């Protein structure tokens, strides 16, 4: 058996060093004389891990004081609903900028808890661009503005943080958190499922500005209440301890790599190489406008859909995994998160060139 080159969109590749460390520590973790999975989340060893992982994430993302960092559950999808539950009233409006399938889903899930307004959308271009900021129709009374900096399915990514006139800005960073430097102080709330760029599914990182927690006052059960989770340092109930542990290892790995500055540089080179191979192939195509192309998820299409099955079979035989596009779009998608090396991208590019020569 061979570990393949993994381009899965999520759950996605983890750094091999992290998997090896997790394997080595599986039976006995630190001083615990047990697996990290087998000990109390309220004991000193796990509490130390929790505190240190928060410190590491704060350092990696330069999170200013005045923000709480929470390690929660439920996937990003649960927080599509939980965010309006906590930060808005049912009779309030909240603005959504929709640039792909995840933004659409965020709107759908918010509906029972707020009046979502689509303040801008690029549906008319089949989500191949970002609507120009000048065309956004923001409501100054909106409880918040929500957007998806990186649309994982459509491969569309904002290249800068939008200006939203003082309305709290909320970002679903599930597929681009920690992929490059970010000015956290521009945001009211950032959230991300861990299974793309951090670790295992079942863990959500949520970074929220203190003043927004004062809004969590409605009739919200404790388990859904962000202020409650913050007051309990994410130990309101049993957290996903193993997922949290894996995230802590990934944070250490990121620090050894040189943090988000080094990752951003590496991710830019990976993406540039792959897009340039696609554009110059005369065979593959990516429809996203150049200024909105994602550094993390690269959808691409073969000239004839009949070739898709053959491409995937040959890719699999060459140990290139997870390339099948999302069912909404068809075609292919290469996800090239932090844990995917430049070497893996080069192997993919060589394979794609070879396939195009033989089938073009
Ligand atoms: C994967 C993904 C989600 C959904 O995550 P779940 O953990 O399945 O809820 C939401 N938003 C974005 C941008 C994603 O990439």
PDB file of C-alpha atoms and ligand atoms in Angstrom, residues 75-77 80 102 148 150 152 172 174-175 195-196, ligand 1:
ATOM      1  CA  UNK A  75     -19.315  21.773  11.564  1.00  0.00           C
ATOM      2  CA  UNK A  76     -19.522  25.109   9.806  1.00  0.00           C
ATOM      3  CA  UNK A  77     -23.066  24.183   8.798  1.00  0.00           C
ATOM      4  CA  UNK A  80     -24.757  28.956   9.657  1.00  0.00           C
ATOM      5  CA  UNK A 102     -21.615  27.605   0.726  1.00  0.00           C
ATOM      6  CA  UNK A 148     -17.384  33.221   2.309  1.00  0.00           C
ATOM      7  CA  UNK A 150     -13.082  31.072  -0.168  1.00  0.00           C
ATOM      8  CA  UNK A 152     -14.594  25.590  -1.723  1.00  0.00           C
ATOM      9  CA  UNK A 172     -16.846  31.443   6.902  1.00  0.00           C
ATOM     10  CA  UNK A 174     -13.591  26.836   6.579  1.00  0.00           C
ATOM     11  CA  UNK A 175     -11.366  26.352   3.547  1.00  0.00           C
ATOM     12  CA  UNK A 195     -11.325  19.371   8.234  1.00  0.00           C
ATOM     13  CA  UNK A 196      -9.906  21.452   5.367  1.00  0.00           C
TER      14      UNK A 196
HETATM   15  C1  LIG B   1     -16.756  22.353   3.982  1.00  0.00           C
HETATM   16  C2  LIG B   1     -17.368  23.694   4.138  1.00  0.00           C
HETATM   17  C3  LIG B   1     -18.514  23.900   4.929  1.00  0.00           C
HETATM   18  C4  LIG B   1     -19.283  22.775   5.591  1.00  0.00           C
HETATM   19  O1  LIG B   1     -18.586  22.187   6.625  1.00  0.00           O
HETATM   20  P1  LIG B   1     -19.294  21.054   7.521  1.00  0.00           P
HETATM   21  O2  LIG B   1     -18.228  20.734   8.514  1.00  0.00           O
HETATM   22  O3  LIG B   1     -19.635  19.912   6.628  1.00  0.00           O
HETATM   23  O4  LIG B   1     -20.488  21.648   8.146  1.00  0.00           O
HETATM   24  C5  LIG B   1     -18.989  25.190   5.048  1.00  0.00           C
HETATM   25  N1  LIG B   1     -18.386  26.221   4.452  1.00  0.00           N
HETATM   26  C6  LIG B   1     -17.283  26.065   3.683  1.00  0.00           C
HETATM   27  C7  LIG B   1     -16.639  27.263   3.047  1.00  0.00           C
HETATM   28  C8  LIG B   1     -16.742  24.796   3.512  1.00  0.00           C
HETATM   29  O5  LIG B   1     -15.644  24.637   2.751  1.00  0.00           O
END
